[in-house]
Each structure stands twice: as structure tokens, then as C-alpha cells.
């Protein structure tokens, strides 16, 4: 099973195995979180499992990541986080001190985000049945008034906005795990994005069509998901893609494409053209969106496909990765 | 006076490439000569005639239709039947009738055959240069023996009104020639003259011009070292003075093409012979109607700028295919660089607006014209190896001429090819049409060019595919395109498709050994292959031998940087021997010293930790590694650059004894262990051997390994035919020693001739496999 890297195989696992097994219609749009209406109130529910290796990395640890990832999934659906539930699967022999530390860090991240960790669960499994610590986080949020975004709602003409530089989380993790020499220099961008998202909803409202946090599979996967779910094409400019110099250098050394590298602290949004400038200004006024940029445009051409104007002057298809990276060059 | 009783009447359908090649005029003259009454016409993709005449003449007719056909016609089949209506009456004479459009039924069970473009003929060239001729210096001279065909065709049958020439009304003089059976332009569909035909146009910052002035402006630009965008037959080209180092360097910089050799156009074979040593076979190819770029042995010294073809002893030379090319060459009296009007790996521009946008920053002026290019056909590239012509890029002048399939396709099929050097193939029954070359599918323009020309070719040829064949690689955009089609799918392994392309060309229907050496292709075990020997037929295969594996540090990054590939072998080559590892690293000190320390360290770590290091059993990657270890190429700016450099050094040295090598067995496969070879090469270098001798020895080693594997397999499996294919088989030194070695071992080596051994031939191989598999199992 090579389905873990957030690429085409992950999408296939979801589309061909998981959704059908749950009786979902085959064309169901896979969102980051689900909207559930309870007694007239629009609630948003999400759950995520975190299996990051290593547990501690520059810029964060599994506790912070678990909170941020879940808060962000709620935020991408336009929800203010209300409460989180935390479940641990712990390998026998895992140091108590480390457990305390990751939990404290989850608590701190929740406090920063203004969300309560309301409940939790722990299970200990035998040595080798798990690798250290796995965390599953469930999040409940209340959908903000006027939030209507969905991965399937991008429209031709929309501006593609990105809240900040890409590639830091994935490279920080890889560097820390494999000691590749740049681990001291690149820190993860992990953080909560719900305040940024709320500001955008307040400013954009109905003009805010789609929003995603480009986590596993990177910006390429997030854009491809939106293009597919909305049956639109997306054109971006390579020149506009913000890649920190250290990330670019590390990617070059490792033969990775920054567009495929995971992020935990930025979002991409499809916004109606006439609201784009105002939304961008709103984003830049927040700490999380200070470096926001306009990446490109949603188009009617090549539905389902993301294409990039390259620095060399051509147009390149931006595809999602197929499992582990298999070169297509002959 | 004849008696009516001695007369015979027939309807004859002529199948094959019979339109756009002067076939109706030929039948007309033949009918007259034989004293027949009746008519001939284009009907769908066929030529149909009904004729009545003396029994003896009518008996001779079918054979004459085949034997005396015009030079560019390919008569596939002559079907004789009863006239549909009343037999032509005695004494009514023989005539050319208006075409019967798009009568698909008349094409029977074959794909309609679209005539490829034909290079300017001698008669037209004489007129072009004759001051007293009314077409003197007219850039669109053509006749029934030459001129545009596939590039201007909308629809069959091939008649002026179904080409982009329909917007030019013939003047009286042209109309007379067109209607005169004695004229060589009798039914020349793109007939034109300065009074009625297309005109040259010039666009540049300094202002626009037309006709002769346009040509003058272009020539002034070229004389001054400028870069010209020229609207050619099958697309825009970029042109500059091949003797002007600064101009060629500028073109390289603007095109982002630092080193890949440029093709050079010269007026005639004499001029060609001054730049290169030519064999008669090469001259014949160069002067053939297809006018391909021919890869030949470059002469040392000479007037060409060194930037034209750095790092190789080969040179791509070709002769003008069209009058405007001829005029440019003759007027400027110097060789010209002529290259595709595109950025690297993108399709050639054909639309005027698109060319303006895409080439605006590359060219200093545009020499265009007002005839529309309907279909994109880049220049073809051919070379002679082991005494046989073989096509490296099959485009203008060759495509879309059909090829045969050993097993007819029971259902119409489409084969979508690979990812780079992309082509597709459509096939029905025994006929396969390989489409034009579209470049790297990762380029959006290439993807669009692929789908556009696929639709167009299917429509014109009358194909409605029901089956689609594709590669196993899920990341190829061609595979993704295929899997989205509502058709029956046939997945064909990359290297099986390669060797099948060779077998199918040669009509092999039984078992054969397939040697597939290329860069990378996805194997049926999910790993990357590229140095494979298969026991195969057109339906299926079994892998019987492979190269040892090595990691690709950084995946595609290792392909672009052979130095990394060398590190991959040094740090992580598959362990196949017993005993201790030979001290490769110590011997490779020059490489390790040359590379940035941080890179060496990171790559070492990547290999040991398996970070983005897919392993491949690739012959092409081994060539890259050896080129880097020899200090010949750390980077590759185009596909195969390192291997080309290695081959060039080997060729310059000549024959050499093989380096050490070892065959072993893993999981039932014979495996070539490159470790002793690398060790031997590095030791020889350390001991002062020159790079040429080591490069030559390496080639000799791979030939020896391959001959040994094939000899053993041939004995065991009882088959003597060996099909050699894959991109590495573009290496002449290797192919020639392989062919000689296999033949000396009593085997029958076959190489690709009509489709490329590189990935440009994959779609044809996929089609051959899908057709063979489709035969009721
Ligand atoms: Fe290949
Ligand atoms: Mg998530
Ligand atoms: Zn002619
Ligand atoms: Zn005329």
C-alpha cells in the first residue's frame, strides 16, 4: 500500500475504497470537514489522525500539529473552532515525560487558538504495534455566518490567493527525520489559520468560493482537488509562487518539487474576481496572511487540470504525485 | 474498328496512398494510352475508376496500375468488380471526374490514407530559378510530384476545396494548367502562382512587407546575425546563420537550449558534402521526397559555428523541402540553423497568432505567409546505422503514412504512447497511423496539440477507436488521458511496447528476444526498468534478464544530473557479487572532489536512508553514470546528452576490448552486475588510460554482455530473432557492435527503421500489442 503521500493513490483510496464502502455517491466532493445541521445550527465536524515521524521537529511537535491540523480543517469550511477531542495510541514503553510534553504543547496550541480540549482517550498497545505515539484529533466548530465555501464551488474568473510561503513543514519534517543537513535551518509553518479564515469570511462572504489548506501532497494536490471538484481549470504563475530560498535549495538538492511538499500553516482560496483585491488586503492585515499573494486565476479551459506559466515562458501541467515519486522521464 | 463483343468493362478500386501523389493524372494518361473509355475519381480515401476497353488492355490494367504508379504512391490493393452503372460507352473517351466526398463505405475496412508532404521536385526547382518562368522566385511553387499535402488537408478526398488552398481562387493560367492532361500540374491541388496564390509576409518591429520585399527583409535580418521565425510547411521554425557563432549562441540563450545540437540546412548535396562525410545511403535519404534531417558524420573544421552541435561528432543536415527554404539558402549562400519554432519540449507553433505570442521573444522578425497550416508536422530526423536507415523523429514527410500491423486490430484502436517524445497511433485492421510528434506531455501546449491532432486524424482517416492502449505508468499524462476515455483499456508494459515496435515493423508474429535498453519505464513489478531482456511475442512477454539496480538520488533530478547517477552507483548499487565491494569510491576520487561537498554528503545520506531514491535497472542511467565518472558530463541539458558525449568519445577512439563484467542470477532472472565494469573503468582511468579508450571499452562491454545473454537465451528458448529497441539503441556505436556481435553468434538482430527506437515509437508498439491481444483468446 503506497497510499500515504497525499497524492493520486490517496485520492484513489478515498474514492474507490472508503467512500463507496460508506455508501457515498461516487461523485461526492471530499471536503476537509463535514457540515452537520443540528437544531438549525450549522456545525462543522472533522477528525484527523497524526502519525508524524519524528514527533518533535523544528517549529513544533505532534501535539501542536494535531491541534493546528484539526483547527485548520474546521477553518477551511468557514467554522470557528468550539471544542476538540484528543485520542492517543501509545506504544508500550513510550516515555511518560514525552507524553506530558506533547500534551502540554497541544494544550498550549489550543489555548492560543482559543479552543477547548473537551475530552480525550488513551490506549496503550504492545511494543511494535505502534511507533511511539499516534494522535487522533476530532474537532467541532460553528460555521460562521455567510461562510459558503466548498471545494466544488470555484468558478472561472476567480482569483487564486495563497496566504504565505510554501514548503516549510514538509522539508522541516524530512530534514529532521533523515538528518539531511538543513534541519537546523527550516522550521515548520505549523499554526492555526482560523482567525485568518474568519477575517476572509467576514470580508469576502459569498465571494469566497473555495478554501483549502495545502497539507499532504502540497499546493499541487490542493489545487488539483479544487479543480477536479469544481470541474474548472486553474492557471498559476510560477513567478508568483512564494518558495523560501532555503526550501528551494533543499528541494533542489533532494529532487523534490516545492509544489508537492506539505504545509501546515497556509491556505489557498478561490475568490470572485471583484472581491480579490479586498480579500488580499484583508489577508495581509493578519499575521498569518502577511505574505499573501495572488497566484493565478480559475479558468474554464482544461477542466480538472492545474497549469502553471513557467519562468521559462511555457505552460506546465501541475500534477499530483503518484505514490512515491516515480520519474516520468524515459 | 472494334467489335463490341471484344470489350470488357470493370470498376476498379485502388487502395493505398493514392491521393495527393498524382494518381488520377496517371490513371488518366494510362486510360488514354490503353484506349479505354470511362472515368477516374477520388472517392473517400480511395481512387476509383470505371473503364471499358479491349479485353487485352483491360487485363493488363491492374498490373500497370501497380507497376507504373507515380513514385510517391503506395498501392496497397487493387480491387476489381463490375461497373456500378452502365458500362462506359465506346468512343466517349477517358476523363477525370469530380471527387465523391467522404464516402466512408468506399474505404472498406481500411483507414483512409493521408498523403504526407513532399519536398520540392527538380522540375519545380528549375522553374523557381528560371528568370523567364512565370513562377520565377515564387515561394509556393508545387506540382503533382511535390508540395504540401497532410499539412494543409482538412478532409479526404484530397482536393483543393478540402485543403487550406481553397481560399485562393486559381487564375486563368493556373486553371488551364490544372485542367490540361499534358501539363505536369494537371490536377495539382495546391497549384499556385504569384498572380493567384499565397504571398510571403514580413512582420518586424521596423514594419511589415509582402512578397519579394518580405523575403529580402528576412535575408537582410539573417545576414546581420538576426533570428528569423519562418512559417514552414508543418509549423514555424527558427532560423539563423549557422556560421555566425554569436547568432547561434543568441538562439540557444533565447530558446533555453544550451547544448542540444541544431539541424543545419544547406542548398544541395554538394554543400552538404563540404560539412560532413556522406555515404550514398545518406545522400539518398537527404534528397528523398521526405527531406528529413539526416544525422551524419561531421567534418572537422569547416565554416560551422561550434555552438551548432557541441560535444558530438554527428551533424543533422537537411536540404530545403520548400521553395522558400531553397531561396533563403541559395540567396544567402551559407548553411542555416533551422530548428523548431518552440521552447524546448513544446510542440512547434503553427497558428500565426500563437506563433506571434510564443516566438515574439525569440525571433527578431517573422517571415510568414497567408496559407493556413492545418496540421502540425515538425521536421523528421533520420540516420543510417548498421547500414539501415532508421528514423529518430517521424514527422513531416513520413507521418501520417500508414504502417502495417502483423496482427490486424479486430476493433479500431488508439494507442496513446508515453510521456516524452510523445506520439499516438490509431489502428484498424492491418493498418496503423502514427501521429505527429508532440513533445513532452507535461507541457500544456503539447497536451493540447496531442488531443487536437488525435481528433483531426481520427476524423480524416475515419477511425472511431473502441480500444485504447496505454503505458503502465500512472503518472504519464497519456495514461491519465486513456483511463478517462470510455473505451476498453489495454495496458502495455513500456519495454514490451519498445521491443514490439521493432518486431511489428519487421512483421514478426512468433516468439523473439527483445532487448529494451532505455532510460526509465515502469515495470510490471512497480519498479523502474530500463536494461531489460524479454522473451516475448506481440501478445505477452516474460522478463528474463535485467541490469543491476542503482538508486536515482532525487528521481528525475538524477536524470538531469548524471553526476548524481554516478553517486547513486557508488553509494548504493545493488549488491550482486559475493566477496567484498571493490573500492569504487576511492577510485572515483576525482568525481567526489569535483562535486560540491554538501551535495555529495546529502546524496550519500539520501541513498543510505532511501530518501527520494527510486531504484532502476536502467541501461541509460548506467551510461549517464559512466559519462560522469569519466568526467565527460556532470549535467544533461537535454535527454541523452551524457550518453551522446560518451558515444562520441568511444567513436573517436575506435574498437577496444571489453572491461570486466559478470552475469549472475536473482529471482530466476539473469542479472548483469555493472560493478566489475565500473571498477575496471575507474582502474583504467587511474592507470592513465584516456577517456576515449575507456568509453569505447564500456560500449564493447555492453555489447559483449548483451550478446552473451541473448546467445544463452536463444539456445534455451529456441528463438534466434532479437529485436533491439529503446532510446539507448539510438547509440550507433552500441547498435553496430550489437548487430555485428549477434549476427556473428548466429542470431538475427533487428532494429527499428520506420518508427523511432525512442519513446516516439512506443505508441506503435502499444498498438501492435493491443491488436495481437485483441485476437479472440
Ligand atoms: Fe522508453
Ligand atoms: Mg486534514
Ligand atoms: Zn514539383
Ligand atoms: Zn495562378
Short mmCIF file of N, CA, C and O in Angstrom, two decimals, chain B residues 326-375:
data_model
loop_
_atom_site.label_atom_id
_atom_site.label_comp_id
_atom_site.label_asym_id
_atom_site.label_seq_id
_atom_site.Cartn_x
_atom_site.Cartn_y
_atom_site.Cartn_z
N UNK B 326 14.48 26.97 -50.06
CA UNK B 326 15.51 26.91 -51.09
C UNK B 326 16.02 28.31 -51.41
O UNK B 326 17.23 28.53 -51.54
N UNK B 327 15.11 29.28 -51.52
CA UNK B 327 15.51 30.64 -51.86
C UNK B 327 16.40 31.22 -50.75
O UNK B 327 17.43 31.84 -51.04
N UNK B 328 16.01 31.02 -49.52
CA UNK B 328 16.81 31.54 -48.41
C UNK B 328 18.23 30.99 -48.46
O UNK B 328 19.22 31.71 -48.36
N UNK B 329 18.31 29.68 -48.66
CA UNK B 329 19.61 29.01 -48.67
C UNK B 329 20.46 29.47 -49.84
O UNK B 329 21.64 29.79 -49.69
N UNK B 330 19.83 29.51 -51.02
CA UNK B 330 20.57 29.85 -52.24
C UNK B 330 20.99 31.32 -52.20
O UNK B 330 22.13 31.66 -52.55
N UNK B 331 20.10 32.21 -51.78
CA UNK B 331 20.42 33.63 -51.78
C UNK B 331 21.53 33.95 -50.77
O UNK B 331 22.40 34.77 -51.03
N UNK B 332 21.46 33.33 -49.62
CA UNK B 332 22.42 33.65 -48.58
C UNK B 332 23.73 32.90 -48.76
O UNK B 332 24.75 33.28 -48.20
N UNK B 333 23.69 31.82 -49.56
CA UNK B 333 24.89 31.04 -49.87
C UNK B 333 25.69 30.69 -48.62
O UNK B 333 26.89 30.87 -48.56
N UNK B 334 24.99 30.24 -47.60
CA UNK B 334 25.67 29.76 -46.39
C UNK B 334 24.73 28.80 -45.69
O UNK B 334 23.51 28.88 -45.87
N UNK B 335 25.27 27.90 -44.89
CA UNK B 335 24.41 26.98 -44.15
C UNK B 335 23.60 27.74 -43.09
O UNK B 335 24.09 28.71 -42.51
N UNK B 336 22.39 27.30 -42.86
CA UNK B 336 21.50 27.95 -41.90
C UNK B 336 21.09 26.97 -40.81
O UNK B 336 20.78 25.81 -41.10
N UNK B 337 21.09 27.45 -39.59
CA UNK B 337 20.48 26.67 -38.50
C UNK B 337 18.98 26.78 -38.68
O UNK B 337 18.44 27.88 -38.85
N UNK B 338 18.30 25.63 -38.69
CA UNK B 338 16.83 25.63 -38.76
C UNK B 338 16.32 24.72 -37.66
O UNK B 338 16.63 23.52 -37.64
N UNK B 339 15.59 25.28 -36.73
CA UNK B 339 15.11 24.48 -35.59
C UNK B 339 13.64 24.78 -35.35
O UNK B 339 13.12 25.77 -35.84
N UNK B 340 12.99 23.91 -34.61
CA UNK B 340 11.55 24.06 -34.39
C UNK B 340 11.24 25.38 -33.70
O UNK B 340 11.94 25.78 -32.79
N UNK B 341 10.15 25.98 -34.11
CA UNK B 341 9.71 27.23 -33.51
C UNK B 341 8.97 26.96 -32.22
O UNK B 341 7.75 26.87 -32.19
N UNK B 342 9.72 26.79 -31.15
CA UNK B 342 9.11 26.47 -29.86
C UNK B 342 10.15 26.64 -28.78
O UNK B 342 11.32 26.87 -29.06
N UNK B 343 9.70 26.53 -27.55
CA UNK B 343 10.64 26.35 -26.45
C UNK B 343 10.92 24.86 -26.38
O UNK B 343 10.12 24.05 -26.84
N UNK B 344 12.02 24.49 -25.75
CA UNK B 344 12.40 23.08 -25.66
C UNK B 344 11.22 22.25 -25.15
O UNK B 344 10.49 22.67 -24.25
N UNK B 345 10.99 21.09 -25.76
CA UNK B 345 9.98 20.11 -25.35
C UNK B 345 8.54 20.54 -25.61
O UNK B 345 7.61 19.86 -25.21
N UNK B 346 8.34 21.70 -26.24
CA UNK B 346 6.98 22.10 -26.58
C UNK B 346 6.72 21.80 -28.04
O UNK B 346 7.64 21.66 -28.82
N UNK B 347 5.43 21.73 -28.42
CA UNK B 347 5.16 21.49 -29.83
C UNK B 347 5.48 22.74 -30.66
O UNK B 347 5.43 23.85 -30.15
N UNK B 348 5.78 22.51 -31.90
CA UNK B 348 6.09 23.58 -32.84
C UNK B 348 4.81 24.42 -33.06
O UNK B 348 3.72 23.89 -33.12
N UNK B 349 4.97 25.73 -33.15
CA UNK B 349 3.82 26.62 -33.35
C UNK B 349 3.34 26.54 -34.79
O UNK B 349 4.15 26.46 -35.72
N UNK B 350 2.03 26.53 -35.01
CA UNK B 350 1.52 26.53 -36.39
C UNK B 350 0.58 27.70 -36.66
O UNK B 350 0.47 28.16 -37.78
N UNK B 351 -0.08 28.18 -35.63
CA UNK B 351 -1.04 29.25 -35.81
C UNK B 351 -0.30 30.59 -35.75
O UNK B 351 0.57 30.78 -34.92
N UNK B 352 -0.67 31.53 -36.65
CA UNK B 352 0.08 32.78 -36.73
C UNK B 352 0.03 33.57 -35.42
O UNK B 352 1.05 34.10 -34.97
N UNK B 353 -1.16 33.65 -34.83
CA UNK B 353 -1.30 34.41 -33.59
C UNK B 353 -0.50 33.78 -32.47
O UNK B 353 0.23 34.45 -31.74
N UNK B 354 -0.62 32.46 -32.36
CA UNK B 354 0.09 31.70 -31.34
C UNK B 354 1.60 31.85 -31.53
O UNK B 354 2.35 32.05 -30.57
N UNK B 355 2.04 31.79 -32.78
CA UNK B 355 3.48 31.93 -33.06
C UNK B 355 3.94 33.31 -32.63
O UNK B 355 5.01 33.46 -32.03
N UNK B 356 3.14 34.33 -32.91
CA UNK B 356 3.49 35.69 -32.52
C UNK B 356 3.70 35.79 -31.02
O UNK B 356 4.67 36.38 -30.54
N UNK B 357 2.78 35.16 -30.27
CA UNK B 357 2.88 35.20 -28.81
C UNK B 357 4.06 34.40 -28.30
O UNK B 357 4.84 34.87 -27.48
N UNK B 358 4.16 33.16 -28.81
CA UNK B 358 5.17 32.27 -28.23
C UNK B 358 6.58 32.55 -28.72
O UNK B 358 7.55 32.26 -28.03
N UNK B 359 6.69 33.05 -29.96
CA UNK B 359 8.03 33.24 -30.53
C UNK B 359 8.46 34.69 -30.53
O UNK B 359 9.57 35.02 -30.94
N UNK B 360 7.54 35.58 -30.09
CA UNK B 360 7.84 37.00 -30.11
C UNK B 360 9.16 37.34 -29.41
O UNK B 360 9.94 38.14 -29.91
N UNK B 361 9.41 36.69 -28.29
CA UNK B 361 10.63 36.98 -27.55
C UNK B 361 11.85 36.24 -28.08
O UNK B 361 12.96 36.47 -27.64
N UNK B 362 11.64 35.32 -29.02
CA UNK B 362 12.74 34.50 -29.53
C UNK B 362 13.28 35.02 -30.85
O UNK B 362 14.46 34.89 -31.15
N UNK B 363 12.38 35.61 -31.66
CA UNK B 363 12.78 35.97 -33.03
C UNK B 363 12.83 37.48 -33.20
O UNK B 363 12.14 38.23 -32.50
N UNK B 364 13.65 37.92 -34.16
CA UNK B 364 13.76 39.36 -34.46
C UNK B 364 12.83 39.76 -35.58
O UNK B 364 12.65 40.94 -35.85
N UNK B 365 12.26 38.81 -36.29
CA UNK B 365 11.32 39.11 -37.36
C UNK B 365 10.62 37.84 -37.79
O UNK B 365 11.12 36.73 -37.54
N UNK B 366 9.45 37.98 -38.40
CA UNK B 366 8.64 36.84 -38.81
C UNK B 366 8.48 36.83 -40.32
O UNK B 366 7.95 37.78 -40.88
N UNK B 367 8.93 35.76 -40.98
CA UNK B 367 8.63 35.58 -42.39
C UNK B 367 7.49 34.56 -42.47
O UNK B 367 7.71 33.37 -42.27
N UNK B 368 6.30 35.07 -42.75
CA UNK B 368 5.13 34.19 -42.77
C UNK B 368 4.49 34.20 -44.14
O UNK B 368 5.11 34.59 -45.14
N UNK B 369 3.29 33.70 -44.21
CA UNK B 369 2.53 33.74 -45.45
C UNK B 369 1.06 33.56 -45.11
O UNK B 369 0.71 33.29 -43.95
N UNK B 370 0.22 33.68 -46.12
CA UNK B 370 -1.23 33.68 -45.85
C UNK B 370 -1.89 32.34 -46.15
O UNK B 370 -3.08 32.28 -46.37
N UNK B 371 -1.11 31.27 -46.21
CA UNK B 371 -1.72 29.93 -46.32
C UNK B 371 -1.75 29.30 -44.92
O UNK B 371 -0.72 29.29 -44.24
N UNK B 372 -2.89 28.81 -44.53
CA UNK B 372 -3.04 28.26 -43.18
C UNK B 372 -2.39 26.87 -43.09
O UNK B 372 -2.52 26.06 -44.01
N UNK B 373 -1.68 26.61 -41.99
CA UNK B 373 -1.18 25.26 -41.71
C UNK B 373 -2.26 24.55 -40.92
O UNK B 373 -2.64 24.99 -39.84
N UNK B 374 -2.79 23.46 -41.46
CA UNK B 374 -3.87 22.78 -40.76
C UNK B 374 -3.32 21.81 -39.72
O UNK B 374 -3.84 21.70 -38.62
N UNK B 375 -2.28 21.07 -40.07
CA UNK B 375 -1.75 20.05 -39.14
C UNK B 375 -0.27 20.28 -38.90
O UNK B 375 0.46 20.69 -39.80
#
